[in-house]
Amino acid sequence: MTPPAALWFADPPGRASSTGEATGARRTASARHRGAMRVKDAVGRFGEQVAVEHLEAAGLVVVDRNWRCRDGELDVVAHDGAELVFVEVKTRSSRAYGTPAQAVDRVKAARIRRLALAWLAERRAGGERSWPVLRFDVVTVVRRPGGLDVEHLRGAF
C-alpha cells in the first residue's frame, strides 16, 4: 500500500482517453469516485498526523482524535494547560481555492461547537473532569513545492 505522503507528493498520473486506451482498461464513474475519495481521505489523514505532531511540539497534549458521533466528527481534542482545545484540521494540496482556514465558516464553526458539547457530555457521564476554559483552534496544512506550510490559528472561532 502506498503511504499517504507518497500519494500526496507523487506526480499526477497521465490522462487516459474516454475509452481507456492509455490504460487498457475502462473505469466506471463510481470507481473513479471511490479512488478520488480514497486519495482525499489519505490526504486528510496525512494532514491530521502533521497537525498532531505540530500541536505536540507546541506543548499541547492530545487526548482524542477522530471522535465521531451521529452528528459528525471532531478531528483533534487536546489540552493546553487548563484549556481544553478542539482543533479542526484543514489540509489542502494548494491555495488555488483560497486558504484552508476559509473553509471553516460560521456554519462549520457552529457544528464543531455542538460536537464539542457532545464530546464533553460523553466524558462527564464517564466521570472525567470538567474544563473551565474551552478553545477552538484551526490547524491548516498546505502543500507547497518542496514541503508543507503548517499554520496554527489559536482561538480561531
Short mmCIF file of N, CA and C in Angstrom, two decimals:
data_model
loop_
_atom_site.label_atom_id
_atom_site.label_comp_id
_atom_site.label_asym_id
_atom_site.label_seq_id
_atom_site.Cartn_x
_atom_site.Cartn_y
_atom_site.Cartn_z
N MET A 1 0.84 -1.18 0.00
CA MET A 1 0.00 0.00 0.00
C MET A 1 0.88 1.24 0.00
N THR A 2 0.50 2.23 -0.77
CA THR A 2 1.26 3.47 -0.85
C THR A 2 0.95 4.32 0.37
N PRO A 3 1.96 4.81 1.09
CA PRO A 3 1.68 5.66 2.24
C PRO A 3 1.07 6.98 1.79
N PRO A 4 0.24 7.61 2.66
CA PRO A 4 -0.44 8.84 2.27
C PRO A 4 0.49 9.93 1.76
N ALA A 5 1.64 10.12 2.40
CA ALA A 5 2.56 11.17 1.97
C ALA A 5 3.03 10.92 0.54
N ALA A 6 3.29 9.65 0.23
CA ALA A 6 3.74 9.32 -1.12
C ALA A 6 2.63 9.59 -2.14
N LEU A 7 1.38 9.30 -1.76
CA LEU A 7 0.26 9.59 -2.65
C LEU A 7 0.15 11.09 -2.91
N TRP A 8 0.33 11.85 -1.85
CA TRP A 8 0.11 13.28 -1.95
C TRP A 8 1.20 13.97 -2.74
N PHE A 9 2.43 13.51 -2.61
CA PHE A 9 3.53 14.17 -3.28
C PHE A 9 3.88 13.54 -4.62
N ALA A 10 3.22 12.45 -4.98
CA ALA A 10 3.51 11.80 -6.25
C ALA A 10 3.04 12.68 -7.40
N ASP A 11 3.71 12.57 -8.53
CA ASP A 11 3.27 13.30 -9.72
C ASP A 11 1.94 12.71 -10.17
N PRO A 12 1.03 13.54 -10.64
CA PRO A 12 -0.26 13.01 -11.08
C PRO A 12 -0.08 12.08 -12.27
N PRO A 13 -0.90 11.02 -12.34
CA PRO A 13 -0.78 10.10 -13.47
C PRO A 13 -1.22 10.77 -14.76
N GLY A 14 -0.77 10.20 -15.89
CA GLY A 14 -1.17 10.71 -17.19
C GLY A 14 -2.65 10.48 -17.43
N ARG A 15 -3.22 11.25 -18.32
CA ARG A 15 -4.64 11.12 -18.58
C ARG A 15 -4.90 9.97 -19.54
N ALA A 16 -5.98 9.29 -19.29
CA ALA A 16 -6.42 8.25 -20.20
C ALA A 16 -7.54 8.81 -21.06
N SER A 17 -7.71 8.26 -22.25
CA SER A 17 -8.81 8.70 -23.10
C SER A 17 -10.12 8.19 -22.52
N SER A 18 -11.23 8.69 -23.04
CA SER A 18 -12.53 8.27 -22.52
C SER A 18 -12.78 6.79 -22.76
N THR A 19 -12.06 6.20 -23.72
CA THR A 19 -12.22 4.77 -23.97
C THR A 19 -11.25 3.94 -23.14
N GLY A 20 -10.39 4.59 -22.39
CA GLY A 20 -9.44 3.86 -21.55
C GLY A 20 -8.22 3.38 -22.31
N GLU A 21 -7.98 3.92 -23.52
CA GLU A 21 -6.88 3.44 -24.35
C GLU A 21 -5.52 3.56 -23.67
N ALA A 22 -5.28 4.61 -22.94
CA ALA A 22 -3.95 4.80 -22.34
C ALA A 22 -3.68 3.76 -21.26
N THR A 23 -4.71 3.28 -20.60
CA THR A 23 -4.50 2.31 -19.53
C THR A 23 -4.85 0.90 -19.95
N GLY A 24 -5.60 0.78 -21.02
CA GLY A 24 -6.01 -0.55 -21.46
C GLY A 24 -7.21 -1.06 -20.69
N ALA A 25 -7.77 -0.26 -19.82
CA ALA A 25 -8.93 -0.69 -19.03
C ALA A 25 -9.91 0.46 -18.90
N ARG A 26 -11.17 0.10 -18.78
CA ARG A 26 -12.20 1.12 -18.56
C ARG A 26 -12.52 1.16 -17.08
N ARG A 27 -12.76 2.36 -16.58
CA ARG A 27 -13.18 2.50 -15.19
C ARG A 27 -14.53 3.20 -15.19
N THR A 28 -15.38 2.77 -14.32
CA THR A 28 -16.68 3.41 -14.22
C THR A 28 -16.54 4.69 -13.40
N ALA A 29 -17.53 5.54 -13.52
CA ALA A 29 -17.51 6.79 -12.74
C ALA A 29 -17.46 6.49 -11.26
N SER A 30 -18.17 5.47 -10.82
CA SER A 30 -18.18 5.17 -9.39
C SER A 30 -16.81 4.68 -8.93
N ALA A 31 -16.11 3.96 -9.78
CA ALA A 31 -14.76 3.51 -9.41
C ALA A 31 -13.81 4.70 -9.34
N ARG A 32 -13.95 5.63 -10.28
CA ARG A 32 -13.12 6.85 -10.22
C ARG A 32 -13.43 7.63 -8.96
N HIS A 33 -14.71 7.74 -8.64
CA HIS A 33 -15.10 8.49 -7.44
C HIS A 33 -14.53 7.83 -6.18
N ARG A 34 -14.63 6.51 -6.11
CA ARG A 34 -14.07 5.80 -4.94
C ARG A 34 -12.57 6.03 -4.85
N GLY A 35 -11.89 6.00 -5.98
CA GLY A 35 -10.44 6.25 -5.97
C GLY A 35 -10.11 7.66 -5.51
N ALA A 36 -10.88 8.63 -5.99
CA ALA A 36 -10.66 10.02 -5.57
C ALA A 36 -10.93 10.19 -4.09
N MET A 37 -11.95 9.53 -3.58
CA MET A 37 -12.26 9.63 -2.15
C MET A 37 -11.16 8.98 -1.31
N ARG A 38 -10.60 7.87 -1.79
CA ARG A 38 -9.50 7.23 -1.05
C ARG A 38 -8.30 8.16 -0.97
N VAL A 39 -7.99 8.83 -2.06
CA VAL A 39 -6.87 9.78 -2.06
C VAL A 39 -7.18 10.94 -1.13
N LYS A 40 -8.41 11.48 -1.22
CA LYS A 40 -8.81 12.59 -0.35
C LYS A 40 -8.72 12.18 1.12
N ASP A 41 -9.21 10.99 1.44
CA ASP A 41 -9.14 10.50 2.82
C ASP A 41 -7.69 10.34 3.27
N ALA A 42 -6.84 9.82 2.38
CA ALA A 42 -5.42 9.64 2.73
C ALA A 42 -4.75 10.99 2.96
N VAL A 43 -5.08 11.97 2.13
CA VAL A 43 -4.53 13.32 2.30
C VAL A 43 -5.00 13.89 3.64
N GLY A 44 -6.27 13.71 3.96
CA GLY A 44 -6.80 14.19 5.23
C GLY A 44 -6.12 13.55 6.43
N ARG A 45 -5.93 12.23 6.37
CA ARG A 45 -5.24 11.53 7.47
C ARG A 45 -3.80 12.01 7.60
N PHE A 46 -3.14 12.21 6.47
CA PHE A 46 -1.77 12.72 6.50
C PHE A 46 -1.74 14.11 7.15
N GLY A 47 -2.65 14.98 6.74
CA GLY A 47 -2.71 16.33 7.31
C GLY A 47 -2.99 16.31 8.80
N GLU A 48 -3.87 15.42 9.23
CA GLU A 48 -4.16 15.31 10.67
C GLU A 48 -2.93 14.84 11.44
N GLN A 49 -2.18 13.91 10.87
CA GLN A 49 -0.96 13.45 11.55
C GLN A 49 0.06 14.59 11.65
N VAL A 50 0.22 15.35 10.58
CA VAL A 50 1.12 16.51 10.60
C VAL A 50 0.66 17.50 11.66
N ALA A 51 -0.65 17.75 11.72
CA ALA A 51 -1.20 18.70 12.70
C ALA A 51 -0.96 18.22 14.12
N VAL A 52 -1.17 16.94 14.39
CA VAL A 52 -0.95 16.40 15.73
C VAL A 52 0.51 16.55 16.13
N GLU A 53 1.41 16.24 15.23
CA GLU A 53 2.84 16.40 15.53
C GLU A 53 3.17 17.86 15.82
N HIS A 54 2.57 18.77 15.07
CA HIS A 54 2.79 20.21 15.28
C HIS A 54 2.25 20.63 16.65
N LEU A 55 1.05 20.18 16.99
CA LEU A 55 0.44 20.53 18.27
C LEU A 55 1.27 19.99 19.44
N GLU A 56 1.70 18.74 19.34
CA GLU A 56 2.50 18.15 20.41
C GLU A 56 3.84 18.87 20.56
N ALA A 57 4.44 19.27 19.44
CA ALA A 57 5.69 20.03 19.51
C ALA A 57 5.49 21.39 20.17
N ALA A 58 4.26 21.92 20.08
CA ALA A 58 3.94 23.21 20.70
C ALA A 58 3.53 23.04 22.17
N GLY A 59 3.54 21.80 22.66
CA GLY A 59 3.26 21.56 24.07
C GLY A 59 1.84 21.13 24.40
N LEU A 60 0.98 20.99 23.41
CA LEU A 60 -0.38 20.51 23.68
C LEU A 60 -0.35 19.00 23.87
N VAL A 61 -1.28 18.49 24.66
CA VAL A 61 -1.39 17.06 24.91
C VAL A 61 -2.68 16.58 24.24
N VAL A 62 -2.54 15.73 23.25
CA VAL A 62 -3.69 15.22 22.51
C VAL A 62 -4.39 14.16 23.35
N VAL A 63 -5.70 14.33 23.54
CA VAL A 63 -6.46 13.38 24.34
C VAL A 63 -7.45 12.57 23.50
N ASP A 64 -7.75 13.03 22.28
CA ASP A 64 -8.66 12.29 21.42
C ASP A 64 -8.45 12.71 19.97
N ARG A 65 -8.65 11.75 19.07
CA ARG A 65 -8.55 12.01 17.63
C ARG A 65 -9.70 11.35 16.92
N ASN A 66 -10.21 12.02 15.91
CA ASN A 66 -11.27 11.48 15.06
C ASN A 66 -12.46 10.95 15.86
N TRP A 67 -12.86 11.71 16.88
CA TRP A 67 -14.03 11.32 17.68
C TRP A 67 -15.27 11.53 16.85
N ARG A 68 -16.13 10.49 16.81
CA ARG A 68 -17.33 10.56 15.99
C ARG A 68 -18.59 10.33 16.82
N CYS A 69 -19.63 10.99 16.40
CA CYS A 69 -20.97 10.71 16.90
C CYS A 69 -21.91 10.84 15.70
N ARG A 70 -23.19 10.69 15.93
CA ARG A 70 -24.12 10.72 14.79
C ARG A 70 -24.15 12.07 14.07
N ASP A 71 -23.70 13.13 14.75
CA ASP A 71 -23.75 14.46 14.16
C ASP A 71 -22.48 14.88 13.43
N GLY A 72 -21.41 14.09 13.54
CA GLY A 72 -20.19 14.46 12.84
C GLY A 72 -18.94 13.97 13.54
N GLU A 73 -17.83 14.65 13.26
CA GLU A 73 -16.53 14.21 13.76
C GLU A 73 -15.72 15.41 14.25
N LEU A 74 -15.02 15.21 15.35
CA LEU A 74 -14.02 16.17 15.83
C LEU A 74 -12.66 15.63 15.42
N ASP A 75 -11.84 16.45 14.78
CA ASP A 75 -10.54 15.98 14.31
C ASP A 75 -9.59 15.70 15.46
N VAL A 76 -9.37 16.68 16.33
CA VAL A 76 -8.41 16.54 17.43
C VAL A 76 -8.97 17.26 18.66
N VAL A 77 -8.82 16.60 19.81
CA VAL A 77 -9.12 17.23 21.09
C VAL A 77 -7.83 17.17 21.89
N ALA A 78 -7.43 18.30 22.46
CA ALA A 78 -6.16 18.35 23.20
C ALA A 78 -6.34 19.27 24.40
N HIS A 79 -5.37 19.22 25.30
CA HIS A 79 -5.39 20.25 26.33
C HIS A 79 -4.08 21.01 26.31
N ASP A 80 -4.23 22.29 26.60
CA ASP A 80 -3.11 23.23 26.61
C ASP A 80 -3.16 23.90 27.98
N GLY A 81 -2.47 23.30 28.94
CA GLY A 81 -2.57 23.78 30.32
C GLY A 81 -3.98 23.54 30.82
N ALA A 82 -4.65 24.60 31.28
CA ALA A 82 -6.01 24.49 31.81
C ALA A 82 -7.08 24.57 30.73
N GLU A 83 -6.68 24.78 29.48
CA GLU A 83 -7.64 24.92 28.39
C GLU A 83 -7.84 23.60 27.66
N LEU A 84 -9.10 23.28 27.39
CA LEU A 84 -9.42 22.14 26.53
C LEU A 84 -9.60 22.71 25.13
N VAL A 85 -8.89 22.13 24.17
CA VAL A 85 -8.83 22.69 22.82
C VAL A 85 -9.42 21.71 21.82
N PHE A 86 -10.39 22.18 21.05
CA PHE A 86 -10.97 21.41 19.96
C PHE A 86 -10.37 21.95 18.67
N VAL A 87 -9.72 21.07 17.92
CA VAL A 87 -8.95 21.50 16.76
C VAL A 87 -9.56 20.95 15.47
N GLU A 88 -9.88 21.84 14.56
CA GLU A 88 -10.31 21.45 13.22
C GLU A 88 -9.08 21.51 12.33
N VAL A 89 -8.81 20.43 11.61
CA VAL A 89 -7.65 20.36 10.73
C VAL A 89 -8.13 20.47 9.28
N LYS A 90 -7.53 21.37 8.54
CA LYS A 90 -7.85 21.54 7.13
C LYS A 90 -6.58 21.33 6.32
N THR A 91 -6.63 20.39 5.39
CA THR A 91 -5.47 20.05 4.57
C THR A 91 -5.82 20.32 3.11
N ARG A 92 -4.91 20.98 2.42
CA ARG A 92 -5.12 21.29 1.00
C ARG A 92 -3.83 21.03 0.23
N SER A 93 -4.00 20.69 -1.04
CA SER A 93 -2.83 20.47 -1.88
C SER A 93 -2.34 21.77 -2.49
N SER A 94 -3.14 22.83 -2.39
CA SER A 94 -2.71 24.15 -2.87
C SER A 94 -3.65 25.20 -2.28
N ARG A 95 -3.34 26.45 -2.55
CA ARG A 95 -4.21 27.55 -2.12
C ARG A 95 -5.07 28.04 -3.28
N ALA A 96 -5.23 27.20 -4.30
CA ALA A 96 -5.95 27.60 -5.51
C ALA A 96 -7.38 28.05 -5.23
N TYR A 97 -8.01 27.49 -4.23
CA TYR A 97 -9.40 27.84 -3.91
C TYR A 97 -9.49 28.59 -2.59
N GLY A 98 -8.47 29.34 -2.25
CA GLY A 98 -8.45 30.09 -1.00
C GLY A 98 -7.68 29.35 0.07
N THR A 99 -7.59 29.97 1.22
CA THR A 99 -6.86 29.33 2.31
C THR A 99 -7.72 28.25 2.94
N PRO A 100 -7.11 27.23 3.50
CA PRO A 100 -7.90 26.18 4.16
C PRO A 100 -8.75 26.72 5.30
N ALA A 101 -8.24 27.71 6.02
CA ALA A 101 -9.00 28.27 7.15
C ALA A 101 -10.32 28.89 6.69
N GLN A 102 -10.38 29.36 5.45
CA GLN A 102 -11.62 29.94 4.93
C GLN A 102 -12.73 28.90 4.83
N ALA A 103 -12.37 27.63 4.82
CA ALA A 103 -13.37 26.56 4.76
C ALA A 103 -14.09 26.38 6.09
N VAL A 104 -13.55 26.96 7.15
CA VAL A 104 -14.21 26.88 8.46
C VAL A 104 -15.07 28.15 8.59
N ASP A 105 -16.26 28.05 8.03
CA ASP A 105 -17.16 29.20 8.05
C ASP A 105 -18.02 29.18 9.31
N ARG A 106 -18.98 30.08 9.38
CA ARG A 106 -19.85 30.22 10.55
C ARG A 106 -20.63 28.93 10.82
N VAL A 107 -21.13 28.30 9.77
CA VAL A 107 -21.91 27.07 9.92
C VAL A 107 -21.03 25.94 10.44
N LYS A 108 -19.84 25.79 9.86
CA LYS A 108 -18.91 24.74 10.30
C LYS A 108 -18.49 24.97 11.75
N ALA A 109 -18.21 26.21 12.12
CA ALA A 109 -17.81 26.53 13.49
C ALA A 109 -18.93 26.17 14.46
N ALA A 110 -20.17 26.47 14.10
CA ALA A 110 -21.31 26.13 14.97
C ALA A 110 -21.43 24.62 15.12
N ARG A 111 -21.22 23.87 14.05
CA ARG A 111 -21.28 22.41 14.13
C ARG A 111 -20.20 21.88 15.05
N ILE A 112 -18.99 22.42 14.94
CA ILE A 112 -17.89 21.97 15.79
C ILE A 112 -18.19 22.28 17.26
N ARG A 113 -18.80 23.42 17.53
CA ARG A 113 -19.19 23.75 18.92
C ARG A 113 -20.20 22.73 19.45
N ARG A 114 -21.19 22.37 18.63
CA ARG A 114 -22.18 21.37 19.05
C ARG A 114 -21.51 20.02 19.31
N LEU A 115 -20.58 19.64 18.43
CA LEU A 115 -19.86 18.38 18.63
C LEU A 115 -19.02 18.43 19.90
N ALA A 116 -18.43 19.58 20.19
CA ALA A 116 -17.64 19.72 21.42
C ALA A 116 -18.52 19.51 22.64
N LEU A 117 -19.73 20.05 22.63
CA LEU A 117 -20.65 19.84 23.75
C LEU A 117 -21.00 18.36 23.89
N ALA A 118 -21.20 17.67 22.77
CA ALA A 118 -21.48 16.23 22.82
C ALA A 118 -20.29 15.47 23.38
N TRP A 119 -19.08 15.84 22.97
CA TRP A 119 -17.86 15.19 23.48
C TRP A 119 -17.77 15.38 24.99
N LEU A 120 -18.00 16.62 25.44
CA LEU A 120 -17.94 16.92 26.88
C LEU A 120 -19.01 16.14 27.65
N ALA A 121 -20.22 16.07 27.12
CA ALA A 121 -21.30 15.34 27.79
C ALA A 121 -20.93 13.87 27.94
N GLU A 122 -20.34 13.30 26.90
CA GLU A 122 -19.93 11.89 26.96
C GLU A 122 -18.86 11.69 28.03
N ARG A 123 -17.92 12.59 28.12
CA ARG A 123 -16.83 12.47 29.09
C ARG A 123 -17.33 12.68 30.53
N ARG A 124 -18.22 13.66 30.70
CA ARG A 124 -18.76 13.91 32.04
C ARG A 124 -19.56 12.73 32.54
N ALA A 125 -20.28 12.07 31.62
CA ALA A 125 -21.04 10.88 32.00
C ALA A 125 -20.10 9.78 32.49
N GLY A 126 -18.88 9.79 31.98
CA GLY A 126 -17.87 8.81 32.40
C GLY A 126 -17.10 9.25 33.63
N GLY A 127 -17.45 10.40 34.20
CA GLY A 127 -16.81 10.86 35.43
C GLY A 127 -15.52 11.64 35.23
N GLU A 128 -15.22 12.03 34.00
CA GLU A 128 -13.99 12.80 33.78
C GLU A 128 -14.16 14.23 34.27
N ARG A 129 -13.05 14.90 34.47
CA ARG A 129 -13.04 16.26 35.00
C ARG A 129 -13.74 17.24 34.07
N SER A 130 -14.13 18.35 34.63
CA SER A 130 -14.69 19.41 33.81
C SER A 130 -13.57 20.39 33.47
N TRP A 131 -13.76 21.12 32.39
CA TRP A 131 -12.75 22.06 31.92
C TRP A 131 -13.30 23.47 32.03
N PRO A 132 -12.60 24.36 32.73
CA PRO A 132 -13.11 25.72 32.89
C PRO A 132 -13.03 26.57 31.63
N VAL A 133 -12.08 26.27 30.76
CA VAL A 133 -11.88 27.08 29.55
C VAL A 133 -11.85 26.18 28.33
N LEU A 134 -12.68 26.51 27.35
CA LEU A 134 -12.68 25.80 26.07
C LEU A 134 -12.13 26.73 25.00
N ARG A 135 -11.39 26.16 24.07
CA ARG A 135 -10.83 26.95 22.98
C ARG A 135 -11.03 26.17 21.68
N PHE A 136 -11.23 26.91 20.61
CA PHE A 136 -11.43 26.29 19.30
C PHE A 136 -10.35 26.80 18.36
N ASP A 137 -9.50 25.88 17.91
CA ASP A 137 -8.37 26.21 17.04
C ASP A 137 -8.57 25.60 15.66
N VAL A 138 -7.84 26.12 14.70
CA VAL A 138 -7.77 25.53 13.37
C VAL A 138 -6.29 25.35 13.04
N VAL A 139 -5.94 24.18 12.54
CA VAL A 139 -4.59 23.95 12.02
C VAL A 139 -4.74 23.70 10.53
N THR A 140 -3.99 24.47 9.73
CA THR A 140 -4.02 24.29 8.29
C THR A 140 -2.70 23.68 7.82
N VAL A 141 -2.82 22.76 6.88
CA VAL A 141 -1.66 22.12 6.27
C VAL A 141 -1.82 22.28 4.76
N VAL A 142 -0.85 22.94 4.15
CA VAL A 142 -0.91 23.20 2.70
C VAL A 142 0.39 22.74 2.06
N ARG A 143 0.24 22.00 0.98
CA ARG A 143 1.40 21.55 0.21
C ARG A 143 1.96 22.72 -0.58
N ARG A 144 3.27 22.81 -0.60
CA ARG A 144 3.96 23.80 -1.44
C ARG A 144 5.13 23.08 -2.07
N PRO A 145 5.71 23.63 -3.11
CA PRO A 145 6.87 22.97 -3.72
C PRO A 145 7.97 22.75 -2.67
N GLY A 146 8.32 21.51 -2.50
CA GLY A 146 9.40 21.18 -1.58
C GLY A 146 9.00 20.98 -0.13
N GLY A 147 7.73 21.05 0.20
CA GLY A 147 7.37 20.84 1.60
C GLY A 147 5.95 21.20 1.94
N LEU A 148 5.76 21.57 3.20
CA LEU A 148 4.43 21.87 3.73
C LEU A 148 4.45 23.19 4.47
N ASP A 149 3.34 23.88 4.45
CA ASP A 149 3.13 25.04 5.31
C ASP A 149 2.10 24.63 6.35
N VAL A 150 2.46 24.76 7.62
CA VAL A 150 1.55 24.42 8.72
C VAL A 150 1.30 25.70 9.51
N GLU A 151 0.04 26.01 9.71
CA GLU A 151 -0.32 27.21 10.46
C GLU A 151 -1.31 26.82 11.56
N HIS A 152 -1.06 27.29 12.78
CA HIS A 152 -1.92 27.01 13.93
C HIS A 152 -2.61 28.31 14.32
N LEU A 153 -3.92 28.35 14.13
CA LEU A 153 -4.72 29.53 14.46
C LEU A 153 -5.40 29.29 15.80
N ARG A 154 -4.84 29.84 16.86
CA ARG A 154 -5.40 29.66 18.21
C ARG A 154 -6.64 30.54 18.38
N GLY A 155 -7.66 29.97 19.00
CA GLY A 155 -8.88 30.73 19.23
C GLY A 155 -9.49 31.23 17.94
N ALA A 156 -9.52 30.38 16.93
CA ALA A 156 -9.96 30.79 15.59
C ALA A 156 -11.44 31.17 15.54
N PHE A 157 -12.23 30.57 16.42
CA PHE A 157 -13.66 30.92 16.47
C PHE A 157 -14.20 30.65 17.85
#
